[in-house]
Amino acid sequence: MPEATGRQSIFITGAASGMGRETARLFQQQGWFIGAFDLNQAGLEALQAELGADNCLIGQLNVSDKIAYEQAINSFDAATGGLMDILFNNAGIAMRGFFDEIPFEEQMRLVQVNFVGVLNGIHTALPLLKATPNALCFTTSSSSATMGMPLIAVYSATKHAVKGLTEALSNEFRRHDIRVADVLPGLIRTGMPDDTMLAAASDTGAFRVIEAIEVAKVVWEAYQSDTLHWYVPEELAELDKAAGNNPERLRDKLARQL
């Protein structure tokens, strides 16, 4: 098993592709030890080959399975000597459609992965975070956590839950010297937005297509900061303000677009 051997360490879910993969690359380049976990074993093996077997611990993980999460954290614990500088709860799934046309079981799968998976991660990793000075608990929320978005209602609800949890724990965990923050990405070029969404995106504005590396850079910046919410791109912060100041106006604007 690879070992951190004194290096700072980050545990990343959804690490086989997209934002998680770019974050693993960036942190390894900065000399960190990487824990990369995902359901995609082939993607993990490709990442490990790129980063080097001594720099990266990989493992398959369904984040909605608490027992499997405990096993993953135990392996990371053994590799780092019980330390974790960053927990990056990044794994997530999405699906589009009208609420009343998506099977209930699929909606519950969204909840289990996108929110229960985050709870599993924080609960399980907390002893390592507590043992590490100035640790960071960081989670991928979404621009859809600024205002409930049509056609992704349950996805949007899970990301609102993540945002609220982040805000609450950012105060609670101060007593453990653990910082808590999240990122609210817009339209990121990953496997999640389909080709139709990417093709329809504007070249400018808050919902232009952003490369996944930009989210990875935010994770790096967040470790050096005490900022609570990170927006990618930054213009999304204005959407958050608009939703708080006049939700009816933003609701009606979304209705016209729908």
XYZ file of C-alpha atoms in Angstrom:
258
model
C 0.000 0.000 0.000
C 1.303 3.502 -0.827
C 1.944 5.807 2.114
C 1.845 9.564 2.562
C 5.213 9.559 4.377
C 4.678 12.975 5.909
C 3.018 14.617 2.923
C -0.234 16.516 3.237
C -3.188 14.487 2.014
C -6.557 14.891 0.322
C -9.378 12.334 0.087
C -11.417 12.817 -3.106
C -14.670 11.127 -4.100
C -15.703 11.119 -7.746
C -11.980 11.190 -8.527
C -11.937 9.114 -11.714
C -13.056 11.940 -14.003
C -13.977 15.598 -14.292
C -13.473 17.927 -11.348
C -12.261 15.173 -9.026
C -9.627 13.994 -11.470
C -8.364 17.513 -12.129
C -8.164 18.137 -8.384
C -6.138 14.959 -7.886
C -3.728 16.036 -10.625
C -3.295 19.543 -9.251
C -2.689 18.476 -5.664
C -0.248 15.736 -6.665
C 1.701 18.344 -8.640
C 1.881 20.347 -5.403
C 3.415 17.379 -3.601
C 0.308 16.086 -1.812
C -0.685 12.473 -1.264
C -3.945 11.610 -3.013
C -6.756 9.318 -1.938
C -8.851 8.808 -5.069
C -12.178 6.992 -4.804
C -14.907 6.363 -7.349
C -17.114 3.626 -8.796
C -15.144 3.790 -12.057
C -12.274 1.362 -11.476
C -10.787 1.775 -14.951
C -10.714 5.546 -14.529
C -9.047 5.192 -11.133
C -6.380 2.883 -12.508
C -5.652 5.338 -15.320
C -5.345 8.139 -12.778
C -3.015 6.087 -10.590
C -0.826 5.312 -13.596
C -0.612 9.020 -14.343
C 0.079 10.180 -10.785
C 2.345 7.330 -9.762
C 1.524 4.398 -7.504
C 3.498 5.909 -4.613
C 1.500 9.128 -4.753
C -2.037 7.831 -4.989
C -4.225 5.412 -3.056
C -7.224 4.328 -5.147
C -10.365 2.389 -4.337
C -13.855 1.726 -5.613
C -16.490 3.442 -3.508
C -20.240 3.872 -3.604
C -20.571 6.927 -1.364
C -24.143 6.018 -0.396
C -22.853 2.819 1.266
C -21.732 3.751 4.800
C -19.900 0.475 5.429
C -17.991 0.787 2.156
C -17.132 4.368 3.081
C -15.760 3.245 6.425
C -13.546 0.705 4.664
C -12.250 3.398 2.293
C -11.481 5.771 5.162
C -9.749 2.977 7.076
C -7.418 2.333 4.144
C -6.680 6.060 3.868
C -6.099 6.212 7.618
C -3.502 3.460 7.348
C -1.747 5.243 4.472
C -1.580 8.664 6.153
C -1.067 7.785 9.783
C -4.538 8.933 10.771
C -4.399 12.362 9.131
C -6.488 14.062 6.412
C -5.847 17.664 5.428
C -8.809 17.883 3.039
C -11.959 15.838 2.603
C -13.352 16.653 -0.840
C -16.923 15.368 -1.099
C -17.191 15.615 -4.860
C -19.089 12.523 -6.047
C -22.517 13.256 -7.463
C -25.052 12.265 -10.093
C -27.662 14.221 -12.034
C -30.727 13.585 -14.149
C -33.023 15.933 -16.054
C -36.761 15.817 -16.447
C -40.028 16.974 -14.967
C -40.431 15.957 -11.333
C -43.624 14.008 -12.002
C -42.015 12.088 -14.873
C -38.909 10.817 -13.071
C -39.401 7.505 -11.223
C -39.362 7.910 -7.448
C -36.607 5.308 -7.102
C -34.342 7.400 -9.346
C -35.079 10.506 -7.312
C -34.131 8.660 -4.132
C -30.882 7.544 -5.759
C -30.070 11.221 -6.300
C -30.691 11.909 -2.616
C -28.621 8.918 -1.505
C -25.580 9.838 -3.605
C -25.673 13.632 -3.527
C -26.632 14.222 0.091
C -26.485 11.019 2.140
C -23.109 10.335 0.494
C -21.847 13.671 1.808
C -23.131 12.874 5.302
C -21.411 9.484 5.133
C -18.160 11.127 4.152
C -18.165 13.764 6.858
C -19.218 11.390 9.641
C -16.648 8.789 8.655
C -13.722 11.129 8.002
C -14.291 13.341 11.038
C -11.781 11.575 13.349
C -9.017 12.125 10.752
C -10.010 15.741 10.190
C -10.041 16.361 13.947
C -6.539 14.912 14.217
C -5.178 17.211 11.484
C -4.449 20.883 12.261
C -6.296 23.363 10.025
C -8.145 20.629 8.115
C -10.735 21.489 5.463
C -14.052 19.747 4.813
C -14.950 20.762 1.253
C -18.016 19.724 -0.746
C -19.259 20.172 -4.289
C -22.613 21.947 -4.220
C -23.993 23.538 -7.406
C -25.196 26.747 -9.005
C -28.633 25.128 -8.659
C -28.269 25.678 -4.898
C -28.766 29.399 -5.503
C -32.369 28.911 -6.679
C -34.428 25.777 -7.238
C -34.005 24.964 -10.920
C -36.747 23.433 -13.104
C -36.055 20.048 -14.708
C -33.485 19.229 -12.017
C -35.717 19.722 -8.970
C -34.432 16.915 -6.749
C -30.815 17.441 -7.814
C -31.237 21.118 -6.960
C -32.773 20.209 -3.599
C -29.807 17.977 -2.697
C -27.411 20.801 -3.499
C -29.419 23.245 -1.391
C -29.058 20.696 1.422
C -25.296 20.540 0.905
C -25.075 24.344 0.990
C -27.089 24.525 4.213
C -25.051 21.778 5.830
C -21.853 23.585 4.886
C -23.052 26.802 6.490
C -24.072 25.076 9.718
C -20.947 22.958 10.082
C -18.669 25.906 9.294
C -19.613 27.169 12.753
C -19.964 23.852 14.572
C -16.569 22.524 13.478
C -14.644 25.590 14.599
C -14.305 23.924 17.967
C -12.328 21.153 16.205
C -10.119 23.549 14.140
C -11.827 22.264 10.963
C -12.848 24.703 8.249
C -15.917 23.901 6.132
C -16.648 25.290 2.669
C -18.228 24.391 -0.655
C -18.018 25.164 -4.349
C -21.055 26.103 -6.437
C -20.072 25.307 -10.029
C -22.086 26.345 -13.042
C -21.779 24.556 -16.378
C -18.551 22.567 -16.094
C -17.150 20.492 -18.957
C -17.436 17.056 -17.342
C -19.435 13.936 -18.111
C -22.486 15.376 -16.334
C -23.765 18.069 -18.767
C -24.834 16.396 -22.009
C -23.745 17.547 -25.466
C -27.030 19.387 -25.989
C -26.510 21.481 -22.861
C -22.924 22.257 -23.779
C -23.854 23.211 -27.350
C -26.608 25.540 -26.120
C -24.381 27.314 -23.597
C -23.547 30.975 -24.025
C -19.996 32.051 -24.761
C -20.186 34.612 -21.966
C -21.947 35.099 -18.663
C -22.484 33.000 -15.570
C -23.495 29.882 -17.490
C -20.701 29.753 -20.025
C -18.836 26.453 -20.199
C -15.980 26.271 -17.681
C -13.155 23.731 -17.727
C -12.950 21.316 -14.787
C -9.464 22.527 -13.858
C -10.999 25.806 -12.674
C -12.857 23.956 -9.920
C -9.634 22.176 -8.940
C -7.925 25.561 -8.589
C -10.733 26.675 -6.277
C -10.181 23.653 -4.026
C -6.529 24.667 -3.765
C -7.440 28.288 -3.004
C -10.026 27.212 -0.440
C -7.352 25.423 1.584
C -5.509 28.726 1.920
C -8.662 30.645 2.854
C -11.604 30.922 5.235
C -14.141 31.751 2.491
C -17.403 29.824 2.877
C -18.885 29.626 -0.644
C -16.853 29.508 -3.847
C -18.544 30.266 -7.175
C -17.258 28.998 -10.524
C -17.470 31.303 -12.374
C -17.529 34.147 -9.871
C -20.543 35.781 -11.572
C -22.747 33.100 -10.021
C -22.462 34.938 -6.722
C -24.763 37.571 -8.210
C -27.346 34.884 -8.968
C -27.210 33.832 -5.331
C -27.826 37.415 -4.238
C -30.691 37.795 -6.720
C -32.361 34.648 -5.426
C -32.187 35.943 -1.873
C -33.327 39.475 -2.673
C -36.214 38.686 -5.033
C -36.943 34.956 -5.433
C -40.258 35.580 -7.214
C -38.582 37.592 -9.943
C -35.936 34.938 -10.508
C -38.604 32.209 -10.389
C -40.595 33.934 -13.143
C -37.477 34.454 -15.244
C -36.701 30.739 -15.039
C -40.308 29.970 -15.984
C -39.985 32.049 -19.158
C -36.794 30.205 -20.086
C -38.484 26.862 -19.454
